[in-house]
Amino acid sequence: MNLQEILYLIEYICWLLACIAVAYPLIYSIASLGTKKSHYPKARKQHRFAILFPAYKEDVVILSVIQSFLKQDYPKELYNIIVISDHMQDGTNESLSQLPITLLKVDYPNSSKAKALNFAMKQFDRNQFDIVVILDADNITEPNFLQEINNVFDSGVQAIQAHRTAKNRNTEIAVLDGLSEEVNNSIFRRGHVRLGVSSALIGSGMAFNYQWFYDNVKNLSTAGEDKELEILLLKQGIFIEYLDDVLVYDEKTQGEKGFYNQRRRWLATQFAQWKTVFRDLPHSILSGNVDYCDKLIQWMLPPRLILFGGIIVMGCIMQIVDWPLALKWWGLFFIMGITLCLAIPDKLVDDQFKKSINKLPLLFLMMVINLFRMKGMNKKFVRTEKNGTSTI
């Protein structure tokens, strides 16, 4: 086999791998179509909630968020808002202490959400609550949020991911970040549960059986605590439900620097899971743990922006080298485009979206650079700057 044949073989193998990476989101995008909602009967019992707000330097947003959450249409005596204040100003802590909440103060030299959650659980008894909810310091919910979560848990569900959506579209980056989140909601959450596969977690807007969380939170140690929770749940055979109609409004990244740092951490977390993938995948297949197999395969896929850009680059290269071979790459490009069209909510395809498209080449380049700058990022906490911007 000469050098040219070897190069063509490598190109064909890359195309086959790209086919798998494109087919996976296509299947779940198709499954996500329609407006079917999850209907759970009204709960027979009102459960006790622990609401955790890890807050690292969140002085700008935390007060308004807590004041908003106190308007829940749920008995006040049945939910305890717990703010874990890390490196926040004395004035902010003083204002929080005037509210009917539990304020916990920590001052870690190397802060992380995992440390904050562990500290909070150590302050309470194992049977003190029934359900734990984890929200970010900028998250806003509807007044019926706890009631909806209560209905689902009363039906026997042990783990929930609510529909996190953007509360701001004030910059081109924020528009694309919110769009990306909705595509993930379509593929990795709504599409999954409709095919009977567990939803992906996303870091906030999550709810768990309190006793389960109390027993397992000690296993969280990295900046990708949502991925660690997924592993624990799926290994134990616990299904993760997705509530498409229960919204949690989240402030999206507004600038290139914030996007770069956030995706750098996410990439590092994903690639850090590969050791788990190679170790656990064979056993999961043999044991028939479909949910965990799906999760492991999902973590092997390249990030969507890199995949899309990579297909374009390969198509252009093959167009020059041997144009008939480029046709199969342009076919993948077409299918990937259809997949994204299926996954993007129609309401987000507006003038703001059209104006923001020009940022995609820059974001692709930033993602490629991130591939070479991930060392240690899965262990490092990187805060996403928030300024309280909201357009909801």
Coordinates of C-alpha atoms in Angstrom, one line a residue:
M1 CA 0.0 0.0 0.0
N2 CA 1.6 3.3 -1.1
L3 CA 1.4 6.7 0.7
Q4 CA -1.6 7.9 -1.4
E5 CA -3.6 4.8 -0.6
I6 CA -2.9 5.2 3.1
L7 CA -4.0 8.8 3.0
Y8 CA -7.2 7.8 1.2
L9 CA -7.8 5.1 3.8
I10 CA -7.4 7.5 6.7
E11 CA -9.8 10.0 5.0
Y12 CA -12.4 7.3 4.6
I13 CA -12.0 6.2 8.3
C14 CA -12.5 9.8 9.3
W15 CA -15.6 10.0 7.2
L16 CA -17.0 6.9 8.8
L17 CA -16.4 8.3 12.3
A18 CA -18.0 11.5 11.2
C19 CA -21.0 9.6 10.0
I20 CA -21.5 8.1 13.4
A21 CA -21.1 11.5 15.1
V22 CA -23.7 13.0 12.7
A23 CA -26.2 10.1 13.0
Y24 CA -26.4 10.3 16.8
P25 CA -27.8 13.8 17.0
L26 CA -30.0 13.3 13.9
I27 CA -31.8 10.3 15.6
Y28 CA -32.5 12.3 18.7
S29 CA -33.4 15.5 16.9
I30 CA -36.1 13.6 15.0
A31 CA -37.3 12.1 18.2
S32 CA -37.6 15.5 19.8
L33 CA -40.1 16.9 17.3
G34 CA -43.6 17.7 18.4
T35 CA -45.1 19.3 21.5
K36 CA -45.8 16.2 23.6
K37 CA -45.6 17.1 27.3
S38 CA -45.0 15.0 30.4
H39 CA -48.2 14.8 32.5
Y40 CA -48.0 13.8 36.1
P41 CA -51.0 13.7 38.4
K42 CA -51.3 16.2 41.3
A43 CA -49.2 15.0 44.2
R44 CA -50.9 13.4 47.2
K45 CA -48.2 14.8 49.5
Q46 CA -46.3 18.0 49.7
H47 CA -42.6 17.1 50.2
R48 CA -39.9 18.9 52.0
F49 CA -37.4 20.7 49.8
A50 CA -33.8 21.8 50.2
I51 CA -33.0 24.5 47.6
L52 CA -29.2 24.8 47.1
F53 CA -27.7 28.0 45.6
P54 CA -23.9 27.7 45.4
A55 CA -22.8 31.3 45.0
Y56 CA -19.2 32.2 44.3
K57 CA -18.6 36.0 43.9
E58 CA -22.3 36.3 42.8
D59 CA -22.9 39.7 44.6
V60 CA -24.5 41.2 41.5
V61 CA -27.3 38.7 41.0
I62 CA -27.9 36.6 44.1
L63 CA -30.2 39.0 46.1
S64 CA -32.7 39.5 43.3
V65 CA -32.7 35.8 42.5
I66 CA -33.4 34.7 46.1
Q67 CA -36.1 37.3 46.5
S68 CA -37.7 36.0 43.3
F69 CA -37.6 32.4 44.5
L70 CA -39.2 33.3 47.8
K71 CA -42.4 33.9 45.7
Q72 CA -42.9 30.2 45.1
D73 CA -46.5 29.0 45.2
Y74 CA -45.6 26.4 47.8
P75 CA -45.8 26.3 51.6
K76 CA -43.0 28.4 53.0
E77 CA -42.4 25.9 55.9
L78 CA -41.8 23.1 53.4
Y79 CA -38.8 24.5 51.5
N80 CA -35.5 25.9 52.8
I81 CA -33.4 28.1 50.6
I82 CA -29.8 27.4 51.3
V83 CA -27.2 29.9 49.9
I84 CA -23.6 28.8 50.1
S85 CA -21.8 32.1 50.0
D86 CA -18.2 31.8 48.8
H87 CA -16.0 34.9 48.5
M88 CA -19.1 37.3 48.6
Q89 CA -19.0 40.7 50.1
D90 CA -20.0 41.4 53.7
G91 CA -22.8 43.7 52.5
T92 CA -24.2 41.0 50.3
N93 CA -24.1 38.5 53.1
E94 CA -25.7 41.0 55.5
S95 CA -28.6 41.5 53.1
L96 CA -29.0 37.8 52.6
S97 CA -29.1 37.2 56.3
Q98 CA -32.2 39.4 56.6
L99 CA -34.1 37.1 54.3
P100 CA -35.9 33.9 55.5
I101 CA -33.2 31.6 54.2
T102 CA -30.2 29.6 55.5
L103 CA -26.9 31.4 54.8
L104 CA -23.8 29.3 54.9
K105 CA -20.4 31.0 54.5
V106 CA -17.3 29.4 53.1
D107 CA -14.0 30.8 52.0
Y108 CA -12.2 28.1 50.0
P109 CA -8.8 29.0 48.5
N110 CA -9.7 26.8 45.5
S111 CA -13.5 27.0 45.2
S112 CA -15.8 24.7 43.3
K113 CA -19.4 23.9 43.2
A114 CA -18.7 20.3 44.4
K115 CA -17.0 21.7 47.6
A116 CA -20.0 24.0 48.2
L117 CA -22.5 21.2 47.8
N118 CA -20.6 18.9 50.1
F119 CA -20.3 21.6 52.8
A120 CA -24.0 22.2 52.6
M121 CA -25.0 18.6 53.0
K122 CA -22.8 18.3 56.1
Q123 CA -24.9 21.0 57.8
F124 CA -28.1 18.9 57.7
D125 CA -29.4 15.5 58.7
R126 CA -30.0 12.7 56.2
N127 CA -33.8 12.6 56.8
Q128 CA -34.3 16.4 57.1
F129 CA -35.7 16.8 53.5
D130 CA -37.2 14.7 50.8
I131 CA -36.0 16.5 47.6
V132 CA -32.9 18.6 46.9
V133 CA -32.9 21.2 44.1
I134 CA -29.7 22.7 42.7
L135 CA -29.8 26.1 41.1
D136 CA -27.2 28.6 39.9
A137 CA -27.0 32.0 41.5
D138 CA -28.5 33.7 38.4
N139 CA -31.4 31.2 37.8
I140 CA -35.0 32.5 37.8
T141 CA -37.9 30.1 38.0
E142 CA -41.7 30.3 37.6
P143 CA -43.8 30.5 40.9
N144 CA -45.1 26.9 40.2
F145 CA -41.6 25.4 39.9
L146 CA -41.6 23.5 43.3
Q147 CA -45.2 22.3 42.8
E148 CA -44.3 20.8 39.4
I149 CA -41.2 19.1 40.8
N150 CA -43.2 17.8 43.7
N151 CA -45.8 16.3 41.4
V152 CA -43.1 14.4 39.5
F153 CA -41.3 13.1 42.6
D154 CA -44.6 12.0 44.1
S155 CA -45.0 9.7 41.1
G156 CA -41.8 7.9 42.0
V157 CA -39.2 9.8 39.9
Q158 CA -35.8 10.1 41.6
A159 CA -33.9 12.5 39.4
I160 CA -35.0 15.5 37.3
Q161 CA -33.5 17.9 34.8
A162 CA -35.7 21.0 34.2
H163 CA -35.7 22.9 31.0
R164 CA -33.0 25.5 31.4
T165 CA -33.3 28.3 28.9
A166 CA -31.8 31.7 28.2
K167 CA -33.0 34.8 30.0
N168 CA -30.9 37.2 28.0
R169 CA -30.2 37.7 24.2
N170 CA -28.5 41.0 24.5
T171 CA -25.3 40.1 22.6
E172 CA -24.5 38.0 19.6
I173 CA -22.5 35.6 21.8
A174 CA -25.5 35.3 24.2
V175 CA -27.8 34.6 21.3
L176 CA -25.6 31.7 20.1
D177 CA -25.0 30.4 23.6
G178 CA -28.8 30.3 24.2
L179 CA -29.3 28.7 20.8
S180 CA -26.7 26.0 21.6
E181 CA -28.5 25.3 24.9
E182 CA -31.8 24.8 23.2
V183 CA -30.2 22.4 20.6
N184 CA -28.8 20.4 23.5
N185 CA -32.2 20.4 25.1
S186 CA -33.7 19.0 21.9
I187 CA -31.1 16.3 21.4
F188 CA -29.7 15.3 24.8
R189 CA -32.9 15.8 26.8
R190 CA -36.3 15.9 25.1
G191 CA -35.2 13.5 22.3
H192 CA -33.6 11.1 24.8
V193 CA -36.6 10.8 27.2
R194 CA -39.0 10.3 24.3
L195 CA -37.0 7.3 23.2
G196 CA -36.9 6.0 26.8
V197 CA -33.3 7.1 27.5
S198 CA -32.2 9.2 30.4
S199 CA -31.9 13.0 30.0
A200 CA -28.5 14.6 30.3
L201 CA -27.9 16.9 33.3
I202 CA -26.7 20.4 32.8
G203 CA -25.4 21.7 36.2
S204 CA -28.5 23.6 37.4
G205 CA -32.2 23.2 37.4
M206 CA -31.6 19.7 38.7
A207 CA -33.6 17.9 41.5
F208 CA -32.8 14.6 43.2
N209 CA -34.1 12.4 45.9
Y210 CA -32.6 14.0 49.0
Q211 CA -31.4 10.8 50.7
W212 CA -29.7 9.6 47.5
F213 CA -28.0 13.0 47.0
Y214 CA -26.9 13.1 50.7
D215 CA -25.3 9.7 50.3
N216 CA -23.6 10.4 47.0
V217 CA -22.5 14.0 47.1
K218 CA -19.3 13.0 48.7
N219 CA -18.2 11.4 45.4
L220 CA -18.2 14.8 43.6
S221 CA -14.7 16.3 43.2
T222 CA -14.2 17.9 39.8
A223 CA -15.5 21.0 38.0
G224 CA -17.8 18.7 36.0
E225 CA -20.1 17.7 39.0
D226 CA -23.1 17.3 36.7
K227 CA -21.2 14.6 34.7
E228 CA -20.2 12.9 38.0
L229 CA -23.8 12.9 39.1
E230 CA -24.8 11.3 35.7
I231 CA -22.3 8.5 36.2
L232 CA -23.6 7.8 39.7
L233 CA -27.2 7.8 38.7
L234 CA -26.9 5.7 35.5
K235 CA -24.6 3.2 37.1
Q236 CA -27.2 2.7 39.8
G237 CA -30.0 2.3 37.2
I238 CA -31.8 5.6 38.1
F239 CA -33.6 7.2 35.2
I240 CA -33.2 11.0 34.8
E241 CA -36.5 12.6 33.7
Y242 CA -36.6 15.8 31.7
L243 CA -39.4 18.4 32.2
D244 CA -39.7 20.3 29.0
D245 CA -42.4 22.6 30.3
V246 CA -40.8 23.5 33.7
L247 CA -38.5 26.4 32.9
V248 CA -35.4 27.7 34.6
Y249 CA -34.1 31.0 33.2
D250 CA -30.3 31.2 33.0
E251 CA -28.1 34.1 32.1
K252 CA -26.0 33.2 29.0
T253 CA -22.4 34.1 28.3
Q254 CA -22.2 37.6 26.7
G255 CA -18.6 37.9 25.5
E256 CA -16.0 36.0 23.6
K257 CA -13.7 35.6 26.6
G258 CA -16.5 34.2 28.7
F259 CA -17.5 31.8 25.9
Y260 CA -13.9 30.7 25.5
N261 CA -13.3 30.0 29.2
Q262 CA -16.6 28.2 29.6
R263 CA -16.1 25.9 26.6
R264 CA -12.5 25.3 27.6
R265 CA -13.7 23.9 30.9
W266 CA -16.5 21.9 29.3
L267 CA -14.1 20.4 26.8
A268 CA -11.7 19.4 29.5
T269 CA -14.5 17.8 31.5
Q270 CA -15.7 15.8 28.4
F271 CA -12.3 14.6 27.5
A272 CA -11.6 13.7 31.1
Q273 CA -14.5 11.2 30.9
W274 CA -12.8 9.2 28.1
K275 CA -10.9 7.1 30.7
T276 CA -14.3 6.2 32.2
V277 CA -15.6 5.5 28.7
F278 CA -12.9 3.0 27.8
R279 CA -13.1 1.4 31.2
D280 CA -16.9 1.1 31.5
L281 CA -18.3 0.7 28.0
P282 CA -17.6 -3.0 27.5
H283 CA -19.1 -4.0 30.8
S284 CA -22.1 -1.7 30.3
I285 CA -22.8 -3.3 26.9
L286 CA -22.6 -6.8 28.3
S287 CA -24.8 -5.9 31.3
G288 CA -27.4 -4.3 29.1
N289 CA -27.3 -0.8 30.9
V290 CA -28.6 1.1 27.9
D291 CA -28.7 4.5 29.6
Y292 CA -25.1 4.3 30.6
C293 CA -24.0 2.9 27.2
D294 CA -25.7 5.9 25.6
K295 CA -24.0 8.3 27.9
L296 CA -20.5 6.8 27.3
I297 CA -21.1 7.0 23.5
Q298 CA -22.3 10.6 23.8
W299 CA -19.1 11.6 25.6
M300 CA -17.0 10.1 22.8
L301 CA -18.6 12.5 20.2
P302 CA -16.7 15.6 19.3
P303 CA -18.3 19.0 20.2
R304 CA -20.9 20.0 17.7
L305 CA -19.2 23.2 16.6
I306 CA -15.9 21.3 16.0
L307 CA -17.7 18.5 14.1
F308 CA -19.6 21.0 11.9
G309 CA -16.4 23.0 11.2
G310 CA -14.3 19.9 10.7
I311 CA -16.7 18.6 8.0
I312 CA -16.5 21.9 6.1
V313 CA -12.7 21.8 6.3
M314 CA -12.5 18.2 5.1
G315 CA -15.0 19.0 2.3
C316 CA -12.8 21.9 1.1
I317 CA -9.6 19.9 1.3
M318 CA -11.0 16.9 -0.7
Q319 CA -12.6 19.4 -3.2
I320 CA -9.0 20.3 -4.1
V321 CA -7.4 16.9 -3.8
D322 CA -10.0 14.7 -5.5
W323 CA -13.3 16.5 -5.9
P324 CA -15.6 13.3 -6.3
L325 CA -14.4 12.2 -2.8
A326 CA -15.6 15.6 -1.4
L327 CA -19.2 14.7 -2.3
K328 CA -19.6 12.4 0.7
W329 CA -18.4 15.2 3.0
W330 CA -20.8 17.7 1.6
G331 CA -23.5 15.1 2.1
L332 CA -22.6 15.0 5.8
F333 CA -22.7 18.8 5.9
F334 CA -26.2 18.7 4.4
I335 CA -27.4 16.1 7.0
M336 CA -25.8 18.0 9.9
G337 CA -27.6 21.2 8.7
I338 CA -30.9 19.3 8.7
T339 CA -30.2 18.0 12.2
L340 CA -29.6 21.5 13.5
C341 CA -32.7 22.8 11.7
L342 CA -34.8 20.1 13.4
A343 CA -33.3 20.8 16.9
I344 CA -33.4 24.7 16.8
P345 CA -36.8 26.0 18.1
D346 CA -38.5 28.1 15.5
K347 CA -39.0 31.0 17.8
L348 CA -35.2 31.5 18.0
V349 CA -34.7 31.8 14.2
D350 CA -35.1 35.6 14.1
D351 CA -33.2 38.7 13.1
Q352 CA -31.0 38.4 16.2
F353 CA -30.0 34.9 15.2
K354 CA -29.2 35.9 11.6
K355 CA -27.0 38.7 12.8
S356 CA -25.1 36.4 15.2
I357 CA -24.2 33.8 12.5
N358 CA -21.1 35.9 11.6
K359 CA -19.6 34.9 14.9
L360 CA -19.5 31.2 14.2
P361 CA -16.1 31.1 12.4
L362 CA -14.5 32.9 15.4
L363 CA -16.2 30.5 17.9
F364 CA -15.0 27.5 15.8
L365 CA -11.4 28.8 15.9
M366 CA -11.7 29.3 19.7
M367 CA -12.9 25.8 20.2
V368 CA -10.0 24.4 18.1
I369 CA -7.5 26.4 20.2
N370 CA -9.2 25.1 23.4
L371 CA -8.3 21.5 22.3
F372 CA -4.7 22.3 23.0
R373 CA -5.3 24.2 26.3
M374 CA -7.4 21.8 28.4
K375 CA -4.7 20.5 30.8
G376 CA -6.0 20.5 34.4
M377 CA -9.2 22.4 33.5
N378 CA -11.5 19.6 34.7
K379 CA -10.2 20.1 38.2
K380 CA -10.2 23.9 38.0
F381 CA -13.3 26.0 38.8
V382 CA -13.8 28.7 36.2
R383 CA -16.5 31.3 37.1
T384 CA -18.7 32.6 34.3
E385 CA -19.1 36.4 34.8
K386 CA -22.7 37.4 35.4
N387 CA -24.2 40.9 35.4
G388 CA -27.9 40.3 36.1
T389 CA -29.0 41.0 32.5
S390 CA -32.4 39.7 31.7
T391 CA -34.8 40.0 28.7
I392 CA -37.5 37.7 30.0

